[in-house]
PDB file of C-alpha atoms in Angstrom:
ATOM      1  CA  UNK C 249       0.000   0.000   0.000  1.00 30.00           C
ATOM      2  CA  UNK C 250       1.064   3.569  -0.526  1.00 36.00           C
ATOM      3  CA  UNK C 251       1.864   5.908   1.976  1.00 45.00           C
ATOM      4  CA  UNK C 252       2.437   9.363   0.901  1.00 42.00           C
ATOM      5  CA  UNK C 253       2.986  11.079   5.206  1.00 40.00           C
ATOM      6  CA  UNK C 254       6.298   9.559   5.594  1.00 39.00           C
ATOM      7  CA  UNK C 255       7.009   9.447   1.713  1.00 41.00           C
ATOM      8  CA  UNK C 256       6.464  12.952   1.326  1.00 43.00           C
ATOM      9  CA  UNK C 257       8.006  13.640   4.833  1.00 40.00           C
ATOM     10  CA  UNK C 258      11.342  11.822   3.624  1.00 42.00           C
ATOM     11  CA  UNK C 259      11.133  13.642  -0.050  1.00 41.00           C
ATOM     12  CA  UNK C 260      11.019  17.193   1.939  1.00 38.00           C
ATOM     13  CA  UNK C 261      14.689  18.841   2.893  1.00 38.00           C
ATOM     14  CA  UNK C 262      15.622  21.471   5.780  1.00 41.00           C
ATOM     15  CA  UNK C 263      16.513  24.604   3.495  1.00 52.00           C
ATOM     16  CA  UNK C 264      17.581  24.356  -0.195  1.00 64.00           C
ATOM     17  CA  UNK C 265      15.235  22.311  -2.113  1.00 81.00           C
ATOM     18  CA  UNK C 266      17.050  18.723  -2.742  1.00 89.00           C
ATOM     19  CA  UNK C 267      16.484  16.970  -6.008  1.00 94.00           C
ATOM     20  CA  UNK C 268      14.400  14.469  -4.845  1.00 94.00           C
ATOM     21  CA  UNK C 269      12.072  17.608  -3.465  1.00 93.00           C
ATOM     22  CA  UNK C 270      11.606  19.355  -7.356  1.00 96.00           C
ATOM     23  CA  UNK C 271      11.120  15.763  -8.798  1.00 97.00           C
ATOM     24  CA  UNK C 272       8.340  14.778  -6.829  1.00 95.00           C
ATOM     25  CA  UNK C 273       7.211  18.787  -7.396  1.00 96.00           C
ATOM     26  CA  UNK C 274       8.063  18.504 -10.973  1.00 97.00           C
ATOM     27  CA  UNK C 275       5.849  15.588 -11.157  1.00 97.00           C
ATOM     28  CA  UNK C 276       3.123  16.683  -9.648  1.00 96.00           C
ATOM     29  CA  UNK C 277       2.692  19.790 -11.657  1.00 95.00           C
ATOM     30  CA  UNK C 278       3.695  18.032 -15.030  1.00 96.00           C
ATOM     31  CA  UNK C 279       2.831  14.711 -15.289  1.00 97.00           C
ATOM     32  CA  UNK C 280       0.375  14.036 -12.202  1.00 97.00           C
ATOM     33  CA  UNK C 281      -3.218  12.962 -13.622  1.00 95.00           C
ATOM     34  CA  UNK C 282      -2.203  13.552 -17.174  1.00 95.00           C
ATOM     35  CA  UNK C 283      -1.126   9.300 -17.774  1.00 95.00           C
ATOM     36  CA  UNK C 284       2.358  10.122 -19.567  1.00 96.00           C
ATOM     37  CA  UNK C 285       5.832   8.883 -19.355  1.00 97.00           C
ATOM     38  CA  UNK C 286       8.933  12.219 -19.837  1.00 97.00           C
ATOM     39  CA  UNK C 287      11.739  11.543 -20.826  1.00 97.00           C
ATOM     40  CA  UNK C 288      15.192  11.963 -19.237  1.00 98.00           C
ATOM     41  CA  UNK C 289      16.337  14.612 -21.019  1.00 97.00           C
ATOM     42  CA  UNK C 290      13.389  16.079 -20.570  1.00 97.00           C
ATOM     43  CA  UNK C 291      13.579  15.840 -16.698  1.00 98.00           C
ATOM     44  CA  UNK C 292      17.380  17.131 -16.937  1.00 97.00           C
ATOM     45  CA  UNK C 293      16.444  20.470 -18.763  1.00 97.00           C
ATOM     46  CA  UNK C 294      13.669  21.473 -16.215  1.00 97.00           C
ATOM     47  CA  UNK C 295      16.090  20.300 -13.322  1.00 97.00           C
ATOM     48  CA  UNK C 296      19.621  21.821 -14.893  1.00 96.00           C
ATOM     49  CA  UNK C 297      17.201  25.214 -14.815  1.00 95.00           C
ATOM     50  CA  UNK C 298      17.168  25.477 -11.278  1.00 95.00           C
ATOM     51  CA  UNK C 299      20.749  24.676 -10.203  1.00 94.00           C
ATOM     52  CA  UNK C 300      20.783  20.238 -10.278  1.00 96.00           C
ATOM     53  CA  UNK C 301      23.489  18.686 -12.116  1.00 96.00           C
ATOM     54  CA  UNK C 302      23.026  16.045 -14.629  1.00 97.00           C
ATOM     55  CA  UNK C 303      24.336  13.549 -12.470  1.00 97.00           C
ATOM     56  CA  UNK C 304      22.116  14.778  -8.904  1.00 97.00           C
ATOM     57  CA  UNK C 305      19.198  14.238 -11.376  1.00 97.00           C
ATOM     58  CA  UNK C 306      19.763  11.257 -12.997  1.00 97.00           C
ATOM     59  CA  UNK C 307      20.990   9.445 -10.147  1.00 97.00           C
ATOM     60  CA  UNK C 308      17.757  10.872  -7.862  1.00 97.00           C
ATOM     61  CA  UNK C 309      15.789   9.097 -10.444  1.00 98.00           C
ATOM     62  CA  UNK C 310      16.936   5.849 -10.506  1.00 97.00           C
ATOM     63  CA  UNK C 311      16.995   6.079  -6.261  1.00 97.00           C
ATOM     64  CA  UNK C 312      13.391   7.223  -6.877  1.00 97.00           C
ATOM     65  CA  UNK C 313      12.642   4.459  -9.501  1.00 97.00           C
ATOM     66  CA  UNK C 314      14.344   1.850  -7.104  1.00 96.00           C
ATOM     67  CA  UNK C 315      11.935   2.801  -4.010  1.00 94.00           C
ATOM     68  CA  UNK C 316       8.660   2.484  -6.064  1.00 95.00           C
ATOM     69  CA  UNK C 317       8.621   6.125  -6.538  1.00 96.00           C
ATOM     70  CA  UNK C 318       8.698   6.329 -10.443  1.00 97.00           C
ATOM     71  CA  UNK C 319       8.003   3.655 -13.359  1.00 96.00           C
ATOM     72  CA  UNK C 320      10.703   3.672 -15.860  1.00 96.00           C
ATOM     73  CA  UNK C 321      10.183   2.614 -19.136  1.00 95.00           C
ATOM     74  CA  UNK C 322      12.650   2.471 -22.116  1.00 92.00           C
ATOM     75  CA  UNK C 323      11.846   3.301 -25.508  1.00 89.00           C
ATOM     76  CA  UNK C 324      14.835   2.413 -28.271  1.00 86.00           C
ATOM     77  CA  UNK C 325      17.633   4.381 -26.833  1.00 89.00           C
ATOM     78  CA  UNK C 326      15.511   7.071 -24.734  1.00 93.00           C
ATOM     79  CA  UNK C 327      14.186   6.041 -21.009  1.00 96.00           C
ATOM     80  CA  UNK C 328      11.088   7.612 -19.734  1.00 97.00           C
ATOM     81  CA  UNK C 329       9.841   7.894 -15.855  1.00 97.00           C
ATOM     82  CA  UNK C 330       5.983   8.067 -15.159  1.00 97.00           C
ATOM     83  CA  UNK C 331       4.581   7.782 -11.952  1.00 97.00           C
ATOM     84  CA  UNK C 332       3.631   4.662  -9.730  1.00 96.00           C
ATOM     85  CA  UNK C 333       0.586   4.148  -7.646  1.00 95.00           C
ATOM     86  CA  UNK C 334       2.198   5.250  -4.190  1.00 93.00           C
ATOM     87  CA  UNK C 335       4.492   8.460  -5.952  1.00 95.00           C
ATOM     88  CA  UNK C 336       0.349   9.068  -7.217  1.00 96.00           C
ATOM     89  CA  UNK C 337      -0.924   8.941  -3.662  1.00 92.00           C
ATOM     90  CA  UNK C 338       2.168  10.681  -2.006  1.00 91.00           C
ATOM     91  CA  UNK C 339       1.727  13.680  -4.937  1.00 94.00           C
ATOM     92  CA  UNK C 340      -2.199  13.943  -4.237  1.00 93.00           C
ATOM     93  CA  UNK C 341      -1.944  14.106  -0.464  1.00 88.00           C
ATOM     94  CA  UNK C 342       0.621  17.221  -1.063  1.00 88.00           C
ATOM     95  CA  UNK C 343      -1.478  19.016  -3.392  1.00 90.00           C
ATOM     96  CA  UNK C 344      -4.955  18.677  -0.680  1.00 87.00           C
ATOM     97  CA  UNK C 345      -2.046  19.964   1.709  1.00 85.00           C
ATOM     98  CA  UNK C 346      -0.799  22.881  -0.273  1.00 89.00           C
ATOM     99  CA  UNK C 347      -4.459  23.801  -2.132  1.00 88.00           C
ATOM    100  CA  UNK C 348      -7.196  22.998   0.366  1.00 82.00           C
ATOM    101  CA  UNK C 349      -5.931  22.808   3.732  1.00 80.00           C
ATOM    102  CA  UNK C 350      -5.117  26.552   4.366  1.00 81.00           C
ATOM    103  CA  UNK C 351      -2.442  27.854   6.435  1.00 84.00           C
ATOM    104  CA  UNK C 352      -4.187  27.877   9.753  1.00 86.00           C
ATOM    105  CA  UNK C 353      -7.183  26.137  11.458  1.00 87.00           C
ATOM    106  CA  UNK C 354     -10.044  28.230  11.433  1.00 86.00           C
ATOM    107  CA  UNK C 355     -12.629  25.858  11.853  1.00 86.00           C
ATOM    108  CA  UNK C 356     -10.922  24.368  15.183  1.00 90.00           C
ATOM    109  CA  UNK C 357     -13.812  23.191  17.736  1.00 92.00           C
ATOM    110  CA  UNK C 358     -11.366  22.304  20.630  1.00 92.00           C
ATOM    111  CA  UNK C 359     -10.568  18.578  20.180  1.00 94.00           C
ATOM    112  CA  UNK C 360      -7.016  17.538  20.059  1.00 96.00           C
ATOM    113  CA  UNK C 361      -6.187  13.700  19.310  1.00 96.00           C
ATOM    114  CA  UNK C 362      -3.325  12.017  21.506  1.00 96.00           C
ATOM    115  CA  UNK C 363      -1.279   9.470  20.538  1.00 97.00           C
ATOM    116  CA  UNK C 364       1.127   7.591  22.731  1.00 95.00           C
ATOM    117  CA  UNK C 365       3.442   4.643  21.858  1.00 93.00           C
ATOM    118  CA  UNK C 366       6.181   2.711  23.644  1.00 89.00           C
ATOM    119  CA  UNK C 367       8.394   0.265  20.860  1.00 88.00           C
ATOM    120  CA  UNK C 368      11.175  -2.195  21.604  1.00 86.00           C
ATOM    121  CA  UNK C 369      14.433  -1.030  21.325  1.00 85.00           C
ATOM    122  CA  UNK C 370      15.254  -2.894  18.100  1.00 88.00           C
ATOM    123  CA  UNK C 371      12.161  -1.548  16.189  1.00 90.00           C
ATOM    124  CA  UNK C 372      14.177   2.042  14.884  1.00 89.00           C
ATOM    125  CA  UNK C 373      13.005   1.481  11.851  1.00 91.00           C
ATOM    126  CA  UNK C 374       9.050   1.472  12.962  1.00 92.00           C
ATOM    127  CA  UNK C 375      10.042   4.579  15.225  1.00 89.00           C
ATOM    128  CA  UNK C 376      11.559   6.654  12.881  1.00 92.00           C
ATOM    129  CA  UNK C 377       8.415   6.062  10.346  1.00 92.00           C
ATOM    130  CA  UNK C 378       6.180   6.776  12.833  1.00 93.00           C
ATOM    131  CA  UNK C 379       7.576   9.701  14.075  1.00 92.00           C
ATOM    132  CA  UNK C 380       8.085  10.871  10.268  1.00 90.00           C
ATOM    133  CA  UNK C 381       3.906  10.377   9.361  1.00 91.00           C
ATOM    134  CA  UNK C 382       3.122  12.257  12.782  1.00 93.00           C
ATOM    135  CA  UNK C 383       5.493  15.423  11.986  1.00 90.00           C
ATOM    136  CA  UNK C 384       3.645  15.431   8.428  1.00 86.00           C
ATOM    137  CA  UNK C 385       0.223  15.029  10.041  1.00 88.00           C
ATOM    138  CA  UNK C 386       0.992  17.849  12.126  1.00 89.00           C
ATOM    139  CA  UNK C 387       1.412  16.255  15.463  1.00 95.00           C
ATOM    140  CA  UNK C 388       3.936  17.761  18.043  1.00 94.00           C
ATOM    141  CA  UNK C 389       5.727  15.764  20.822  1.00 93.00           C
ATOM    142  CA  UNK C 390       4.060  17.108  24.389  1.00 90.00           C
ATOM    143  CA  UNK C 391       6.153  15.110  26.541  1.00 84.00           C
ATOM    144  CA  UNK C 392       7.818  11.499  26.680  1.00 80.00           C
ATOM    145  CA  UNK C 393       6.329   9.545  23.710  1.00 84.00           C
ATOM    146  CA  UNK C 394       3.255  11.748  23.911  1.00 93.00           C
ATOM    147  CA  UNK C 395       2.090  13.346  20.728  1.00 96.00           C
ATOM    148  CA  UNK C 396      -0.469  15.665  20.074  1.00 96.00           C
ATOM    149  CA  UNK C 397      -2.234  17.208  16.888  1.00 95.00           C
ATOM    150  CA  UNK C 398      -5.526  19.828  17.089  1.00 93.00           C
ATOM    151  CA  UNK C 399      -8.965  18.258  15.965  1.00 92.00           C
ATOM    152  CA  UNK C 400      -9.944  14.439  14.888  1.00 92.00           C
ATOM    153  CA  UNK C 401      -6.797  13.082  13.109  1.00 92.00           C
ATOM    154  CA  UNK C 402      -7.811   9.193  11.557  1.00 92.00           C
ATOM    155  CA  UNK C 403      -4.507   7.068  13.191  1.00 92.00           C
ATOM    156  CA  UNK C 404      -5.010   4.648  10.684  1.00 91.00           C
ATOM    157  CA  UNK C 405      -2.569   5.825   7.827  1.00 88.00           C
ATOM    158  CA  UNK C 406      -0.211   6.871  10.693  1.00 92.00           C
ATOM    159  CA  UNK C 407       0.170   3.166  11.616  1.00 92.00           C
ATOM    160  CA  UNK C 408      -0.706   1.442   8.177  1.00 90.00           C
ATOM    161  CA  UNK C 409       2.186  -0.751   7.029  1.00 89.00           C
ATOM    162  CA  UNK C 410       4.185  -0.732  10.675  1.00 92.00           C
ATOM    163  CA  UNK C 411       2.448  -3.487  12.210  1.00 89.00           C
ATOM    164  CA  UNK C 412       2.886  -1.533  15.877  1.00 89.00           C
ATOM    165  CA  UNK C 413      -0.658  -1.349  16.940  1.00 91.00           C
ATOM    166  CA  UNK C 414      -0.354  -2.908  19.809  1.00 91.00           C
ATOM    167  CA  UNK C 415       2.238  -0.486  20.976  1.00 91.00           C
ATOM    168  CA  UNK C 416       0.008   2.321  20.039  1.00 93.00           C
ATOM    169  CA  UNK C 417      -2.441   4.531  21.775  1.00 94.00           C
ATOM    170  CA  UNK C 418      -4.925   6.761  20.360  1.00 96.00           C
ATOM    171  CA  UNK C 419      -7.500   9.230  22.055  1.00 95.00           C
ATOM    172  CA  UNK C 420      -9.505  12.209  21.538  1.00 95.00           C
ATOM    173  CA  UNK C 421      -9.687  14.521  24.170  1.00 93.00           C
ATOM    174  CA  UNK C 422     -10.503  18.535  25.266  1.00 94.00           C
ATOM    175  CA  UNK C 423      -8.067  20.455  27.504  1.00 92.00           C
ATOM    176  CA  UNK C 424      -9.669  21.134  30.889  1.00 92.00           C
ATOM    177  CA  UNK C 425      -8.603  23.174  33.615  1.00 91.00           C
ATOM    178  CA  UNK C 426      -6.064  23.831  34.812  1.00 93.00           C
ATOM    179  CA  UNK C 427      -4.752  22.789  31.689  1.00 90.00           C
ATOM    180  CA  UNK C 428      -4.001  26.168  29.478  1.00 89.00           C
ATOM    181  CA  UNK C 429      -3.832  25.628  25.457  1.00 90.00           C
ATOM    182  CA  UNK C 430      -1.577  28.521  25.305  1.00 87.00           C
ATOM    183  CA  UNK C 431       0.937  26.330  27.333  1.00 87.00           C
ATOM    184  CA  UNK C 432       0.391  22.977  25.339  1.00 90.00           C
ATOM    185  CA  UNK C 433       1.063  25.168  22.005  1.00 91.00           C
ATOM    186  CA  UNK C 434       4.187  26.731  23.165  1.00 88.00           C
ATOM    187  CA  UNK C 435       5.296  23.078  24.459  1.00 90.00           C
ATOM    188  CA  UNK C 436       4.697  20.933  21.602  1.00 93.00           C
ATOM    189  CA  UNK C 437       5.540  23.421  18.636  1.00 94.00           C
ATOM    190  CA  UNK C 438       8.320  25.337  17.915  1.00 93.00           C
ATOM    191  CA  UNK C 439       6.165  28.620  16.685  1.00 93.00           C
ATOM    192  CA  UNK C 440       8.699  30.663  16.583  1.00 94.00           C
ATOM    193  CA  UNK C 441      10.814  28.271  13.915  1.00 93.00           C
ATOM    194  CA  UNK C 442       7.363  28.228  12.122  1.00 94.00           C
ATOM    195  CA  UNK C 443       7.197  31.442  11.929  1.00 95.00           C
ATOM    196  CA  UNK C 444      10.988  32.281  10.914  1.00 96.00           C
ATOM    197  CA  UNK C 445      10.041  30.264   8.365  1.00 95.00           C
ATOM    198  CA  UNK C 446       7.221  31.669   6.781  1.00 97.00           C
ATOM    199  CA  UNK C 447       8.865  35.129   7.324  1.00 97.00           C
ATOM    200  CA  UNK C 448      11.748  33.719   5.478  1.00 96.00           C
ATOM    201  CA  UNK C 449       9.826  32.708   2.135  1.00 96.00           C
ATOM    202  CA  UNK C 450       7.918  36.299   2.180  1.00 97.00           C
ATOM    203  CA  UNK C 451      11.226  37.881   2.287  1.00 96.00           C
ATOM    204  CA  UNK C 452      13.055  35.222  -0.690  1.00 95.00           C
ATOM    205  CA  UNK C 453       9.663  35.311  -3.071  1.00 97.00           C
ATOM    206  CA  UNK C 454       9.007  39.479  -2.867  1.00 94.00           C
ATOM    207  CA  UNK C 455      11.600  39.411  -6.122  1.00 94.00           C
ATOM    208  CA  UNK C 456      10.611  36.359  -7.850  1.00 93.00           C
ATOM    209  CA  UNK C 457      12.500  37.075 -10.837  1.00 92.00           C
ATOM    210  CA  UNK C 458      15.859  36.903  -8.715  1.00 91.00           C
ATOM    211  CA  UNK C 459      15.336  33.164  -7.729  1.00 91.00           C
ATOM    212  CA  UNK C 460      15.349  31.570 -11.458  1.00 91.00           C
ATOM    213  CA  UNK C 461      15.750  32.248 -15.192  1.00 89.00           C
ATOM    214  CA  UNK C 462      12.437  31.685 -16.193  1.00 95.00           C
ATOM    215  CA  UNK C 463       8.906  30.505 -15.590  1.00 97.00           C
ATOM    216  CA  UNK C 464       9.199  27.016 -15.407  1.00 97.00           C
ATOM    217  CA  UNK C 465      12.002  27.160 -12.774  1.00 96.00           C
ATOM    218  CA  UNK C 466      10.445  29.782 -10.710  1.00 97.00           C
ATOM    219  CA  UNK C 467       7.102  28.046 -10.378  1.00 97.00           C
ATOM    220  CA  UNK C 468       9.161  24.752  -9.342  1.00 97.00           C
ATOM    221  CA  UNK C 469      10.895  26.544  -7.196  1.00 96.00           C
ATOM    222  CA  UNK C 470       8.027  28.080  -5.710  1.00 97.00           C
ATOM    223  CA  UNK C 471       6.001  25.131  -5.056  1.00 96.00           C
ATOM    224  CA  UNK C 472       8.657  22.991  -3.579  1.00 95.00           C
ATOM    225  CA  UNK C 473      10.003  26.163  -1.790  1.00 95.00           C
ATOM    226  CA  UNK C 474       6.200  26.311  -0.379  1.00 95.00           C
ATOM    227  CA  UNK C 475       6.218  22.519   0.792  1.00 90.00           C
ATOM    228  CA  UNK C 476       9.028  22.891   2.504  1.00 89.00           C
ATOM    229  CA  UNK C 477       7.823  25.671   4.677  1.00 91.00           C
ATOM    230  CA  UNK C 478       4.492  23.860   5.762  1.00 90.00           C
ATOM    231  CA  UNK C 479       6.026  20.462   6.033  1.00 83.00           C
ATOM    232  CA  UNK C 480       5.970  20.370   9.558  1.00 79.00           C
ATOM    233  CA  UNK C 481       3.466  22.861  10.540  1.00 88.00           C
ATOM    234  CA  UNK C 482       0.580  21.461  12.886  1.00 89.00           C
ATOM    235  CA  UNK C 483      -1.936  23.885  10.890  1.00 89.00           C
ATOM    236  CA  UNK C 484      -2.840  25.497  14.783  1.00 91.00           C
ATOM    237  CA  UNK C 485      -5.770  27.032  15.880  1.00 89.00           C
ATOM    238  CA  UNK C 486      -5.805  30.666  14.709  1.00 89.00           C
ATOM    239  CA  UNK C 487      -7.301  31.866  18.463  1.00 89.00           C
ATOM    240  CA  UNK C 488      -4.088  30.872  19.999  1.00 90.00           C
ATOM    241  CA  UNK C 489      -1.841  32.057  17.814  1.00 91.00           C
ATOM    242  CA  UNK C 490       0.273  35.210  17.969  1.00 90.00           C
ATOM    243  CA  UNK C 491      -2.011  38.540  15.754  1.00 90.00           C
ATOM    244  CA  UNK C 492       1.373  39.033  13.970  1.00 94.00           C
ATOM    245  CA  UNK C 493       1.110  35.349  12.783  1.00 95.00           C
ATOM    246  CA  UNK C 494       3.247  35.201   9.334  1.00 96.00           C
ATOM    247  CA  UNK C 495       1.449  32.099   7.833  1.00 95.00           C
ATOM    248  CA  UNK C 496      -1.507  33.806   5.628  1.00 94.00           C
ATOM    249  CA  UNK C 497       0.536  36.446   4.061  1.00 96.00           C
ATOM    250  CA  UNK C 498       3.119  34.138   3.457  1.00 97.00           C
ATOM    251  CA  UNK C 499       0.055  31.772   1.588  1.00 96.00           C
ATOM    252  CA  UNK C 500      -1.619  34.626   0.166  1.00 96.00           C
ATOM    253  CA  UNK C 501       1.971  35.083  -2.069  1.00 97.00           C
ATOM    254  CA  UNK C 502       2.383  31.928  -2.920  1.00 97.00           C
ATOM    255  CA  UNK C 503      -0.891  31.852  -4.558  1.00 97.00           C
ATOM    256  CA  UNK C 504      -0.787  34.813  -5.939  1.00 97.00           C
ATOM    257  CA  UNK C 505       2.232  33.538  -7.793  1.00 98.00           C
ATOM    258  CA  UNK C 506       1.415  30.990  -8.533  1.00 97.00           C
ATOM    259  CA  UNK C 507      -1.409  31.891 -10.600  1.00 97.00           C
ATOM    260  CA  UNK C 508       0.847  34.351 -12.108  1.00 97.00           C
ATOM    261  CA  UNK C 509       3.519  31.809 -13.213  1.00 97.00           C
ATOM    262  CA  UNK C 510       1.556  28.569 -13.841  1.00 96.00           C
ATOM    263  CA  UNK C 511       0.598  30.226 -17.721  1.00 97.00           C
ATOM    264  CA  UNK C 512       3.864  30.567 -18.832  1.00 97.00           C
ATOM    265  CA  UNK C 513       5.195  27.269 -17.497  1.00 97.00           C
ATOM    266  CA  UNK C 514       3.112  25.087 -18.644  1.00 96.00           C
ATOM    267  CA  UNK C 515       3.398  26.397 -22.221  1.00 97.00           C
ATOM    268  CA  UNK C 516       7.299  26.116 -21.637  1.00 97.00           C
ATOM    269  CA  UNK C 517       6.782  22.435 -20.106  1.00 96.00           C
ATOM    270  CA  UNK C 518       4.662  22.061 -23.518  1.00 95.00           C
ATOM    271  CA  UNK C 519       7.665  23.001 -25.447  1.00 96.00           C
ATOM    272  CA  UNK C 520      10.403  20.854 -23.763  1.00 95.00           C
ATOM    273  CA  UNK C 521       8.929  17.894 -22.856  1.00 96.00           C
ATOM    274  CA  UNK C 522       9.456  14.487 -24.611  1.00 96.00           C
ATOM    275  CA  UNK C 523       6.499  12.436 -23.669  1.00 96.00           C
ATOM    276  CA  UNK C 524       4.629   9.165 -24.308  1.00 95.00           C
ATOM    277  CA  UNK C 525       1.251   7.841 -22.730  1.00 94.00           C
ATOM    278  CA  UNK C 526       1.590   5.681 -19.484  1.00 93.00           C
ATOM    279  CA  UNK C 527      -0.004   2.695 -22.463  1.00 91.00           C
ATOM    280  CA  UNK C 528       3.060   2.829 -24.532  1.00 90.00           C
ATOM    281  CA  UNK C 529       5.362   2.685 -21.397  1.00 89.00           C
ATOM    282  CA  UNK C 530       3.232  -0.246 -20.115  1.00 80.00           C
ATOM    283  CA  UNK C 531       3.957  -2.326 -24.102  1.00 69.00           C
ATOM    284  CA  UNK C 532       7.562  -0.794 -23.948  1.00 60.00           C
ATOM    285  CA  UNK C 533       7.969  -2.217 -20.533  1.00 57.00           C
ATOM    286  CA  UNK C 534       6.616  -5.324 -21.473  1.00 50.00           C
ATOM    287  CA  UNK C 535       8.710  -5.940 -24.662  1.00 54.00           C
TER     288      UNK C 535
END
């Protein structure tokens, strides 16, 4: 089964975008939904416009292709990479995150979900997963193996695949006093990081035209620039965050340029892209 939290978790870096990053963002924009194969010289002209070299790319890909991530498909001397059924899932869970689930929680209603776990020593692996899918689902660690997230979060994808269930707790709860939700905020997030970080992609995006040589890049840029500054945000309850709270502005650029690049790179994608339908990749890879 797929599992696009700690997929998309992994494919997300600290600071500069890594290749792995404007693939999957490439991807998503490009190829996502459409049923094609590109080609890899395709793929190494959109990446090669925004700083990767041929070799970051092309080995990313077969990494990516080796994990499940992409399908690759040869055609007479060319290769082409299309998208699997779990690089699909991982792609559509970013794009609800980055078009549908808004910066902050309006809608909050005062329920937070808790979810404890205690693993054996030798299960890292199961730990580090878990941990990964409850960053992504905007949980934040409250105290020992405590983790909390605001509103009804399903636990079900968080633990699909790990086979730790019975190490797992899950509850749903309200804060009562003397328990202050100011306090569990400023103890399980680190707000001010969060908001460095959204102040730190107003300030890099208020000159788009610095950041890349031309549509295409700067709207792969953008996007991946985006996910990487909501990756780990809980999505908190606007009421108990600070007025000054960077998050909407920051969003309210990003869509804004969006909408003001998207034109012009998909009619350079059009141009540059070597393509064939995911059918032909399926006889190819047969063959």
């Amino acid at each position: 089964m797929s599992d696009p939290a700690v997929s998309a978790a992994e494919g997300i870096g600290a600071d500069t975008p890594r290749p792995q990053t404007l693939l999957l963002t490439f991807f998503g924009g490009h190829v996502l939904d459409r049923r094609i194969h590109v080609a890899t010289a395709s793929v190494l002209d959109v990446l090669e416009r925004v700083g990767v070299s041929e070799h970051a790319t092309r080995s990313t890909l077969s990494r990516m292709a080796r994990r499940g991530l992409l399908h690759r498909a040869r055609r007479g001397r060319h290769v082409y990479f299309g998208l699997t059924e779990r690089s699909r899932a991982i792609l559509h869970d970013g794009e609800l995150r980055i078009w549908r689930a808004g910066a902050v929680n309006r809608q909050w209603d005062g329920t937070w979900t808790l979810l404890g776990f205690s693993m054996p020593e030798s299960w890292q692996r199961q730990r580090h997963a878990l941990r990964s899918r409850l960053l992504w689902a905007g949980f934040g660690s409250l105290q020992g193996g405590l983790w909390i997230a605001p509103g009804e979060v399903d636990p079900v994808p968080l633990l699909d695949g790990l086979g730790a269930d019975a190490h797992v707790k899950v509850f749903q709860a309200r804060a009562l006093p003397p328990t202050e939700v100011a306090g569990i905020v400023r103890e399980a997030w680190d707000t001010h990081g969060l908001a460095a970080r959204y102040r730190a992609f107003l300030a890099r995006w208020q000159d788009p035209e610095s950041q890349a040589p031309d549509s295409l890049a700067r709207d792969l840029l953008l996007e991946s620039d985006w996910l990487q500054t909501i990756r780990d945000d809980p999505r908190l309850p606007r009421e108990h965050l600070p007025a000054d709270w960077p998050a909407e502005p920051a969003q309210e650029l990003f869509y804004a340029l969006s909408k003001e690049l998207r034109p012009a790179a998909r009619a350079i994608a059009a141009e540059i892209l070597d393509s064939i339908t995911d059918e032909q990749a399926d006889v190819e890879a047969a063959e």
